[in-house]
PDB file of C-alpha atoms in Angstrom:
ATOM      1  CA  UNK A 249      45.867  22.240  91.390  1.00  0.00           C
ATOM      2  CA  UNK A 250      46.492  24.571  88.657  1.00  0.00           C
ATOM      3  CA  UNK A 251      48.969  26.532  90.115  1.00  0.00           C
ATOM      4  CA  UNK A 252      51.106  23.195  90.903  1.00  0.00           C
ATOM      5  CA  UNK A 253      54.070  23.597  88.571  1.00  0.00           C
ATOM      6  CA  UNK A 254      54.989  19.996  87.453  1.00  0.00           C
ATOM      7  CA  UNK A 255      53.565  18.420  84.901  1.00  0.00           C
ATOM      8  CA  UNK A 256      50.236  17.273  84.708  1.00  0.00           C
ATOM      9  CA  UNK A 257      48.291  14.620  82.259  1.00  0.00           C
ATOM     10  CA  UNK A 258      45.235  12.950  81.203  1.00  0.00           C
ATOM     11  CA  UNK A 259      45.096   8.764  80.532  1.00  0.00           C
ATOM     12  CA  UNK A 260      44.946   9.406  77.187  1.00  0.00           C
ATOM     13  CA  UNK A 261      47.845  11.037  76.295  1.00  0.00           C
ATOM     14  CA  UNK A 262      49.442   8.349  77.631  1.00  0.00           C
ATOM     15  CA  UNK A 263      51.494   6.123  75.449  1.00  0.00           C
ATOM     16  CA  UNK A 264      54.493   4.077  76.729  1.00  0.00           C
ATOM     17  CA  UNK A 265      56.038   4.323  80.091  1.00  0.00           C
ATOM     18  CA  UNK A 266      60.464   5.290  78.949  1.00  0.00           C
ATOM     19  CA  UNK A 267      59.900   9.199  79.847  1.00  0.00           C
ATOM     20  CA  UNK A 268      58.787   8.826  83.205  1.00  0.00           C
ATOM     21  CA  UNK A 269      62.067   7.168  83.940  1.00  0.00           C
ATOM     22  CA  UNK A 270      63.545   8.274  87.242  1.00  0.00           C
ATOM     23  CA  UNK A 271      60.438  10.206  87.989  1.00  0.00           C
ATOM     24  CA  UNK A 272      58.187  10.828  91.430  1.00  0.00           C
ATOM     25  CA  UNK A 273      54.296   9.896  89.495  1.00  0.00           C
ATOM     26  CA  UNK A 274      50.894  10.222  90.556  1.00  0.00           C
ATOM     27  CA  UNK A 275      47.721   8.493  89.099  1.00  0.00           C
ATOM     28  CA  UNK A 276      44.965   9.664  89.971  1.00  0.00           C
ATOM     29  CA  UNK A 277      41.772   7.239  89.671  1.00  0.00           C
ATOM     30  CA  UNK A 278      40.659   3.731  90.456  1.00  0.00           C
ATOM     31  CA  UNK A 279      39.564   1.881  87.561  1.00  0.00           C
ATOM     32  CA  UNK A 280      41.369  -0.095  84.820  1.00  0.00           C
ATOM     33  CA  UNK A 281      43.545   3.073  83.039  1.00  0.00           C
ATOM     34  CA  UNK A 282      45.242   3.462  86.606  1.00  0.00           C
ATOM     35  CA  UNK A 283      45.678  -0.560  86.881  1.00  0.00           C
ATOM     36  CA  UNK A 284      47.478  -0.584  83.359  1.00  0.00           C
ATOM     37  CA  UNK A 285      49.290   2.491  83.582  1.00  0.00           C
ATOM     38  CA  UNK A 286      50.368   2.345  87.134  1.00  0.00           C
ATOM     39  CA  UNK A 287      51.766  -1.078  86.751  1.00  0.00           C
ATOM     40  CA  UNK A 288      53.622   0.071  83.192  1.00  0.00           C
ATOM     41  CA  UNK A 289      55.169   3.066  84.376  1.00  0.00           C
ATOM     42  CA  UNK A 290      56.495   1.459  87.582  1.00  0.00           C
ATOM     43  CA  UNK A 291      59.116  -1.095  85.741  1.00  0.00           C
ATOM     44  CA  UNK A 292      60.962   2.879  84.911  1.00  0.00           C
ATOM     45  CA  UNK A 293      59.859   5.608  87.840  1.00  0.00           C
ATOM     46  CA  UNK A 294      61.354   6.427  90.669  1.00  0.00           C
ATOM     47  CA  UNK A 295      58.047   5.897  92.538  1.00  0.00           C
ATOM     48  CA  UNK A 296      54.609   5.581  91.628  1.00  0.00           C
ATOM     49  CA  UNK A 297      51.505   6.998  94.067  1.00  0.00           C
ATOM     50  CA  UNK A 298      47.734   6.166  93.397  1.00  0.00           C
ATOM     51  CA  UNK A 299      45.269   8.244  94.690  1.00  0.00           C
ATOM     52  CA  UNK A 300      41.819   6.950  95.278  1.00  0.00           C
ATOM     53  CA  UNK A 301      39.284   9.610  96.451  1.00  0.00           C
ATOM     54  CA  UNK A 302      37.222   6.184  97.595  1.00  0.00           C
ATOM     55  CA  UNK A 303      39.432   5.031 100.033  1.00  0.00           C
ATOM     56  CA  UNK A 304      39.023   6.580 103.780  1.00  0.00           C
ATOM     57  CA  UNK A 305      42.107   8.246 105.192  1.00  0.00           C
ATOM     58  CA  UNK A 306      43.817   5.087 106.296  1.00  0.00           C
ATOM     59  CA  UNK A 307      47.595   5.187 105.539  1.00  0.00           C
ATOM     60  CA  UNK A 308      48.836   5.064 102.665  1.00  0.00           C
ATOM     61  CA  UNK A 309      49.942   1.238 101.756  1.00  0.00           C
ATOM     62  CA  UNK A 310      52.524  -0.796  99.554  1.00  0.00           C
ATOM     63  CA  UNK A 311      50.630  -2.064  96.168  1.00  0.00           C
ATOM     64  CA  UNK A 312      51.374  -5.972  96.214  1.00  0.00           C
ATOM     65  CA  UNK A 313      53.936  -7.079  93.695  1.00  0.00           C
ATOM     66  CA  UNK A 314      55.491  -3.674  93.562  1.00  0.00           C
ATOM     67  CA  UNK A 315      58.273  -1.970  95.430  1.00  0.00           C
ATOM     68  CA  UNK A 316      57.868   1.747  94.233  1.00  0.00           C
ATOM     69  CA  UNK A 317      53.943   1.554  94.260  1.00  0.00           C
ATOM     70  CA  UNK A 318      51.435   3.208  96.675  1.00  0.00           C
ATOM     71  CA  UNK A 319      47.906   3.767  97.579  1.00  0.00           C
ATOM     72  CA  UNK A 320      46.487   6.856  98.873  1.00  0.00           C
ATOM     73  CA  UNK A 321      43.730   8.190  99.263  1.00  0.00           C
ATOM     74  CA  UNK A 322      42.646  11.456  98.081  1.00  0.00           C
ATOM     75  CA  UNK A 323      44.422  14.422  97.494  1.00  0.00           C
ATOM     76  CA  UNK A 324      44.100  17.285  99.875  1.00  0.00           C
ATOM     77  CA  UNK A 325      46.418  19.683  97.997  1.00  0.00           C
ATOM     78  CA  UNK A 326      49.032  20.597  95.578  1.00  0.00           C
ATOM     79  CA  UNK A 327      51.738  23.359  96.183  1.00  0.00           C
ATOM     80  CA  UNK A 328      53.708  25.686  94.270  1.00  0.00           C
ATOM     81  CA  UNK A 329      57.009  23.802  95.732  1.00  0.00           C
ATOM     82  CA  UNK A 330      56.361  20.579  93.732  1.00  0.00           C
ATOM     83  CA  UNK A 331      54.898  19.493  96.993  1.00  0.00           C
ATOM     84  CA  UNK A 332      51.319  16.732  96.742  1.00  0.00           C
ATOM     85  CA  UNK A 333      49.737  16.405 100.061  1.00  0.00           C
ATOM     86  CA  UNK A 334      47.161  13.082 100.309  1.00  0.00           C
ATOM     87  CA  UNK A 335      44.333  13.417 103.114  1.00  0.00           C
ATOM     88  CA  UNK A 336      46.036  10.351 104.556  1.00  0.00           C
ATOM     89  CA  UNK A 337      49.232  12.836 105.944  1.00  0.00           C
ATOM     90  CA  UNK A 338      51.823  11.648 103.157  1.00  0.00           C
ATOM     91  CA  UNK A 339      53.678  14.725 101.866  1.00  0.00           C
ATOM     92  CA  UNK A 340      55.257  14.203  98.380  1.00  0.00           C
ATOM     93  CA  UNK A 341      57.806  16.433  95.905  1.00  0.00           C
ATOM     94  CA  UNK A 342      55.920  15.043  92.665  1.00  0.00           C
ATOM     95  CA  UNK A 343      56.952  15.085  89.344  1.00  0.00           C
ATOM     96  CA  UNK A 344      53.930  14.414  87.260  1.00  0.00           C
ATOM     97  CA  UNK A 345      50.029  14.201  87.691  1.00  0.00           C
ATOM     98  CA  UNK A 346      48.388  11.319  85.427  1.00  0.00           C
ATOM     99  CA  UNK A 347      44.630  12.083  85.580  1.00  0.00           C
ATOM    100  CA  UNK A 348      42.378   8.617  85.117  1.00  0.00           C
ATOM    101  CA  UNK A 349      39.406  10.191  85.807  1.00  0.00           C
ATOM    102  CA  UNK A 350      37.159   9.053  83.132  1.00  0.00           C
ATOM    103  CA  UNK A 351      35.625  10.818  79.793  1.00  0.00           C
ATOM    104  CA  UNK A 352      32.793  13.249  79.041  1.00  0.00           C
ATOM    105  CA  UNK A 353      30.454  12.326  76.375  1.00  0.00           C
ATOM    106  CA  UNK A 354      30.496  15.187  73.886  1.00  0.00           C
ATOM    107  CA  UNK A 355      29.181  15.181  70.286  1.00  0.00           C
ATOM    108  CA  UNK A 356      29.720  18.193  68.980  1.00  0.00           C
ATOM    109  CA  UNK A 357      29.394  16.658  65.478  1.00  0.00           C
ATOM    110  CA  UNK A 358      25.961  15.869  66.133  1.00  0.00           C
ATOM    111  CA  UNK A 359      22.781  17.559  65.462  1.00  0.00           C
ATOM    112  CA  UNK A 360      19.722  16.687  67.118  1.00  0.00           C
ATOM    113  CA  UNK A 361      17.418  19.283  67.999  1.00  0.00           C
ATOM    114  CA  UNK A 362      17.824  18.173  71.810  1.00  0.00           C
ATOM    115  CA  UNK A 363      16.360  14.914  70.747  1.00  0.00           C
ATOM    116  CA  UNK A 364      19.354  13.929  72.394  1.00  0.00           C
ATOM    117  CA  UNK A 365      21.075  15.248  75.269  1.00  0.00           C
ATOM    118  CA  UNK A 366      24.241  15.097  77.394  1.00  0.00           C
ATOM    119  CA  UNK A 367      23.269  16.246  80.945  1.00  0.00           C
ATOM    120  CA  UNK A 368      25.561  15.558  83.782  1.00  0.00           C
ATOM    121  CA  UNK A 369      27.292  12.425  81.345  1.00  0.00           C
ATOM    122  CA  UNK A 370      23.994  11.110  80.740  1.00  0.00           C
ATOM    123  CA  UNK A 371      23.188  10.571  77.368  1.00  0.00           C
ATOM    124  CA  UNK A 372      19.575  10.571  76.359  1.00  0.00           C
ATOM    125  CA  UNK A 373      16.802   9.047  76.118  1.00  0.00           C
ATOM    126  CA  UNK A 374      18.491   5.793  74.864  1.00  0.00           C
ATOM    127  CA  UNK A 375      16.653   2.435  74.939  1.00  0.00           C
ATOM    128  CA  UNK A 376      19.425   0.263  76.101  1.00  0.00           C
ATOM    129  CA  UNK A 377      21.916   2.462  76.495  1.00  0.00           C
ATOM    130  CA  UNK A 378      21.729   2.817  72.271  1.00  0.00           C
ATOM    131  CA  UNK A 379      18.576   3.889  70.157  1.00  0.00           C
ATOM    132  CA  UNK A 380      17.014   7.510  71.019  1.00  0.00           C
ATOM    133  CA  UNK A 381      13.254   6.251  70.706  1.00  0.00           C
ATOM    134  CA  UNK A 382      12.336   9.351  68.441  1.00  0.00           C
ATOM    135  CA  UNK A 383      15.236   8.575  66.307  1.00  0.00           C
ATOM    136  CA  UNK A 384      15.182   4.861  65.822  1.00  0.00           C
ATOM    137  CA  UNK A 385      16.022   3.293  64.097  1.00  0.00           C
ATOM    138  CA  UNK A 386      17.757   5.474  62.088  1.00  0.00           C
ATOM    139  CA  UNK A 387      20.318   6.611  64.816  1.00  0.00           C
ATOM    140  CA  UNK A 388      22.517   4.140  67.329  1.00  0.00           C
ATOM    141  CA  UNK A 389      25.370   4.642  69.798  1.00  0.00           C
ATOM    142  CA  UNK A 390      28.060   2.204  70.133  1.00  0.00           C
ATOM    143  CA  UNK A 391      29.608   1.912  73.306  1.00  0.00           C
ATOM    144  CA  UNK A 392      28.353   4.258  75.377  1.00  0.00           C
ATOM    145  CA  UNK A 393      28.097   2.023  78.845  1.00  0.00           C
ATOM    146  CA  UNK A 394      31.230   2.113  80.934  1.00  0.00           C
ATOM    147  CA  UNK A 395      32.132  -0.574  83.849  1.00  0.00           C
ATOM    148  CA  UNK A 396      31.988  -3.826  81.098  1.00  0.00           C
ATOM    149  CA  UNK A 397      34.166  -5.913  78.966  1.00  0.00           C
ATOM    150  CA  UNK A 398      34.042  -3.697  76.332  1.00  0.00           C
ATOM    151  CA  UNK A 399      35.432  -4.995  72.950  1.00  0.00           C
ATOM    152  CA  UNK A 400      32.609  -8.141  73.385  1.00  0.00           C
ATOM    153  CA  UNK A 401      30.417  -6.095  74.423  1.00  0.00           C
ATOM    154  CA  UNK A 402      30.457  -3.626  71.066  1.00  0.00           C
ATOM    155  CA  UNK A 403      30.596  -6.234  69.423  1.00  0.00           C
ATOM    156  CA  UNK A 404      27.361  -7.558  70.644  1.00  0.00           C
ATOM    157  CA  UNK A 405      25.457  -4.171  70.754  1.00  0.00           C
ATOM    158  CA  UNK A 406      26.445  -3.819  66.754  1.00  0.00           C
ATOM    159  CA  UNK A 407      24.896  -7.220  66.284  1.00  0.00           C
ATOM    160  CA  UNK A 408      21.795  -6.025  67.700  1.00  0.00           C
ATOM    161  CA  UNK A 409      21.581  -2.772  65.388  1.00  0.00           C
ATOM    162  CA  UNK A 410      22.921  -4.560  62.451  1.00  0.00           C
ATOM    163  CA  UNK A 411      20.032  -7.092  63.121  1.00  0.00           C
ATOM    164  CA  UNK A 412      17.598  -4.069  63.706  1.00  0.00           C
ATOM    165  CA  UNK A 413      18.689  -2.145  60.507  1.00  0.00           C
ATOM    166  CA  UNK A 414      18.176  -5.171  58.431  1.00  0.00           C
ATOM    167  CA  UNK A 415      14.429  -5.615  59.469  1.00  0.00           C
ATOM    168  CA  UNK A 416      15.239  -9.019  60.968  1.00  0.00           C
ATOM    169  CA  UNK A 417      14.843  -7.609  64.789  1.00  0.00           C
ATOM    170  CA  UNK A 418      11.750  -5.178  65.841  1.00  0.00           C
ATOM    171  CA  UNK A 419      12.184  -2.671  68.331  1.00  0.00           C
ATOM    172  CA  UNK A 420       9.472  -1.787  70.523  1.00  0.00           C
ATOM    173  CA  UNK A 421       6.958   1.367  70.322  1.00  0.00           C
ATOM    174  CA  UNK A 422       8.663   4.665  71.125  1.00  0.00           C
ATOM    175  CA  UNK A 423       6.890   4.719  74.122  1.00  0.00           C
ATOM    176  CA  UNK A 424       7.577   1.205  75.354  1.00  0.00           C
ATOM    177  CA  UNK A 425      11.079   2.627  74.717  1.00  0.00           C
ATOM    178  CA  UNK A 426      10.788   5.381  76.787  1.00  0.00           C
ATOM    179  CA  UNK A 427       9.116   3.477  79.694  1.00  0.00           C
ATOM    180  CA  UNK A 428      12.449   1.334  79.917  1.00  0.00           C
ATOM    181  CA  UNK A 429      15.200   4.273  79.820  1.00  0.00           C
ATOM    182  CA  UNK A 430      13.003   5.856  82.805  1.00  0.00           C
ATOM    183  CA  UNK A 431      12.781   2.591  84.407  1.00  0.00           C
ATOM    184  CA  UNK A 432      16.225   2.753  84.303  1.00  0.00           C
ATOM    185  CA  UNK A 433      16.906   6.109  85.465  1.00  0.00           C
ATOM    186  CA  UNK A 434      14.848   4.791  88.724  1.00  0.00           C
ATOM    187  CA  UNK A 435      17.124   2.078  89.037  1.00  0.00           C
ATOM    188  CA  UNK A 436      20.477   4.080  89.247  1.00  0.00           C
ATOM    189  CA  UNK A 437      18.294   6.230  91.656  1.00  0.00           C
ATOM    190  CA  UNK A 438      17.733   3.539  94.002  1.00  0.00           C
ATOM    191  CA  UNK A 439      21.004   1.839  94.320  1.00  0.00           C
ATOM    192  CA  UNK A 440      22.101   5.792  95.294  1.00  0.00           C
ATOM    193  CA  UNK A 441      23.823   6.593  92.137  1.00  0.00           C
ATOM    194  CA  UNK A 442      24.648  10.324  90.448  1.00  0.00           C
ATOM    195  CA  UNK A 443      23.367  10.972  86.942  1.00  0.00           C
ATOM    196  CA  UNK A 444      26.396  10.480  85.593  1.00  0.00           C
ATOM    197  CA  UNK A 445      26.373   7.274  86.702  1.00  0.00           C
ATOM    198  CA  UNK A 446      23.408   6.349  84.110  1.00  0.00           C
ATOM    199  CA  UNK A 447      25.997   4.427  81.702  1.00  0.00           C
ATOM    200  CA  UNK A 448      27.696   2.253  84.594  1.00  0.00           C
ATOM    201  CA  UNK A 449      26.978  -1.311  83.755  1.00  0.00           C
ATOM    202  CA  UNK A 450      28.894  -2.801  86.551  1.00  0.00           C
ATOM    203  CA  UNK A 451      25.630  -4.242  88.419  1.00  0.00           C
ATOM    204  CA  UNK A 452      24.208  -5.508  85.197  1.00  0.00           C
ATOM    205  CA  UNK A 453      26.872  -6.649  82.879  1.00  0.00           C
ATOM    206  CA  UNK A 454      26.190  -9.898  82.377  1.00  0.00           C
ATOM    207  CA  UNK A 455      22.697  -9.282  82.423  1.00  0.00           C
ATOM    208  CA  UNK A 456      22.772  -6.570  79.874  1.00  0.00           C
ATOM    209  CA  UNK A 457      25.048  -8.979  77.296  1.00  0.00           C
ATOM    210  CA  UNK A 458      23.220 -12.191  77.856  1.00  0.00           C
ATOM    211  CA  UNK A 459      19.700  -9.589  76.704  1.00  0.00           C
ATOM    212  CA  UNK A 460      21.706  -8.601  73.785  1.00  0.00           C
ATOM    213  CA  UNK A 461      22.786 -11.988  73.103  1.00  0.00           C
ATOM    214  CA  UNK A 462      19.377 -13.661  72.767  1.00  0.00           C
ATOM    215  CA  UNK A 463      18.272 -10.510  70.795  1.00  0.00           C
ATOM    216  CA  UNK A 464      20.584 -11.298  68.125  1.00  0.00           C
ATOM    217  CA  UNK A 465      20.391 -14.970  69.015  1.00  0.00           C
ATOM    218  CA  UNK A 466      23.673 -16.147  68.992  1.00  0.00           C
ATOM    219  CA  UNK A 467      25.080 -19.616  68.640  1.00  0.00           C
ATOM    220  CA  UNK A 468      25.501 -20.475  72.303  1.00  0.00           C
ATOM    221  CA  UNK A 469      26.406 -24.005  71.025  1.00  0.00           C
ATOM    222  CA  UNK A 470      28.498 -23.631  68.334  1.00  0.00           C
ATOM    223  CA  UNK A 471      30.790 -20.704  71.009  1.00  0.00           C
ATOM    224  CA  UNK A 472      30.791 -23.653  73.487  1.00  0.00           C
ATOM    225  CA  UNK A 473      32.028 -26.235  70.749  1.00  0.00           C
ATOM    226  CA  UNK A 474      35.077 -24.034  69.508  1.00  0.00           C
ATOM    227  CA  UNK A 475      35.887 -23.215  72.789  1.00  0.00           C
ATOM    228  CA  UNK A 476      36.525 -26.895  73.769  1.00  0.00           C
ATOM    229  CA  UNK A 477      37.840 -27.283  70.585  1.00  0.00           C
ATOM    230  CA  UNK A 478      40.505 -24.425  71.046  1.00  0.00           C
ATOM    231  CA  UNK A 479      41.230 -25.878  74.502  1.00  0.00           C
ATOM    232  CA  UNK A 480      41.813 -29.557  73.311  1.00  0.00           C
ATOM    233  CA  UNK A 481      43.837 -28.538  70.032  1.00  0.00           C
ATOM    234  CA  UNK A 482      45.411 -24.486  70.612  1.00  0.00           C
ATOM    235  CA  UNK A 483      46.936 -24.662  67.234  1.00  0.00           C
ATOM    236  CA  UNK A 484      44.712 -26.587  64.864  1.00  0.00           C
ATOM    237  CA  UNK A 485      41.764 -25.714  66.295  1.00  0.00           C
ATOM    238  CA  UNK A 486      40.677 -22.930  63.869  1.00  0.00           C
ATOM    239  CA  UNK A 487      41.571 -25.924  60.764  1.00  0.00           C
ATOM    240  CA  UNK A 488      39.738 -28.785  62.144  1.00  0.00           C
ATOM    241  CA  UNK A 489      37.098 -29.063  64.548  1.00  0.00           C
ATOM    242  CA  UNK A 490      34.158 -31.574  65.062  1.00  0.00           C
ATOM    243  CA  UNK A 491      31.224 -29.138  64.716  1.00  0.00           C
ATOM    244  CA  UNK A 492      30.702 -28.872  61.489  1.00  0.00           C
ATOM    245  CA  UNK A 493      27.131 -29.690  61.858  1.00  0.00           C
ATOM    246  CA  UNK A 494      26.976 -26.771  63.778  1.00  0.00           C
ATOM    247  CA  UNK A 495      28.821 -24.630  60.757  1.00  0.00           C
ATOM    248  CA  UNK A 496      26.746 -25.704  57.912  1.00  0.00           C
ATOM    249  CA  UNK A 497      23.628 -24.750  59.995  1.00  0.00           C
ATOM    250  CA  UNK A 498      24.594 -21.316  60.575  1.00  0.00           C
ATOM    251  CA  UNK A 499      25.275 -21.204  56.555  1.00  0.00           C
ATOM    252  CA  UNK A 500      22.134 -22.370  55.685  1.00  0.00           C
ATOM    253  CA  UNK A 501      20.588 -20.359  57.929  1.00  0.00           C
ATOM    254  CA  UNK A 502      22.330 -17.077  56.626  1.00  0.00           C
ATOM    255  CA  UNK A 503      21.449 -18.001  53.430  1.00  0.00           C
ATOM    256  CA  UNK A 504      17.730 -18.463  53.929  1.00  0.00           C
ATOM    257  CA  UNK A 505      17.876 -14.994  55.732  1.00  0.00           C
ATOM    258  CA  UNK A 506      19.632 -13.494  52.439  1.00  0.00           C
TER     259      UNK A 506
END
């Protein structure tokens, strides 16, 4: 692919969708960067392919809700003419490659003394995906697992440190630690995975924030209250609501932890 001569991109370089106006694109990926970006750049290019290297070589198909949109599946090769060629037969002049093809964990910034390691995109040890056991507490990752709904999910997993840090949640042993990030590693094993599949959450999201939840033991209730609040009254909810109760006991309760 390197000696194709158009121009060629990574997701996050991205930023709006005006210079591809007019424009022959191809995304390459299957997750939610290609889902955002393919639809966005659509609405101004000429045409917009997706190549997913998971789909067999069926032909290629019209994305629903889209005119200019299509799935392929993978590429077989680039040429110096412009020219992409999918395994499904399709021949395309292309103007620019968009690569959605994930991230490699790197911390150069970090010194460990191969406590922790990045082998194949597997960081590690980390007991639930965070603490190195020979480091903890003292050393967490945020938002390491991919495949999840992130932004509740941080949130949740800096709970659960936060609560750690402040001597209000125990971790357990170093080696109980370690006995869960191999049992793990087994797990990803089974279901056929590659090590750098170690972080994907998708089988176990809701498993793995419900855990974190009752470690930090969050007010189911008092989430279920504003939530029926919010739905019954959109824009007064967050200025009157009927679980106070609820409220007060989460301020008492802070204070008798302070």
């Amino acid at each position: 692919m390197d000696a194709w001569p158009g121009k060629q991109m990574h997701s996050h370089n991205y930023h709006v969708p005006e210079p591809f106006l007019d424009q022959v694109v191809v995304i390459i990926g299957n997750s939610n960067s290609v889902v955002d970006i393919s639809g966005d750049i659509a609405r101004f290019a000429k045409e917009v392919h997706v190549s997913d290297r998971s789909l067999t070589d069926e032909p290629p198909r019209k994305q629903p809700g889209y005119d200019n949109m299509c799935l392929h599946s993978a590429i077989a090769s680039t040429h110096k003419d412009g020219v992409v060629v999918f395994r499904d037969g399709c021949s395309i002049h292309v103007d620019v490659i968009i690569h959605c093809t994930g991230y490699k964990y790197h911390f150069p910034f970090l010194k460990t003394k191969n406590i922790v390691t990045v082998d194949d995109n597997r960081v590690g040890p980390l007991y639930k995906h965070i603490f190195p056991p020979f480091l903890a507490p003292s050393l967490a990752f945020i938002g390491i697992p991919w495949k999840v709904v992130p932004f509740p999910m941080f949130e949740l997993q800096s709970k659960w440190v936060a609560g750690v840090l402040s001597g209000r949640i125990a971790l357990p042993t170093k080696e109980e630690m370690l006995e869960d990030v191999k049992s793990w590693y087994l797990e990803v094993e089974a279901v056929g995975w590659p090590k750098r599949y170690t972080h994907n959450l998708s089988n176990i999201l809701f498993e793995y924030d419900n855990w974190l939840a009752e470690q930090c033991e969050w007010r189911k209730l008092m989430y279920v209250a504003t939530k029926k609040n919010k739905s019954a009254h959109p824009e007064s909810y967050r200025d009157e609501w009927d679980d106070d109760h609820l409220i007060l006991q989460a301020e008492e309760d802070f204070q008798n932890f302070l």
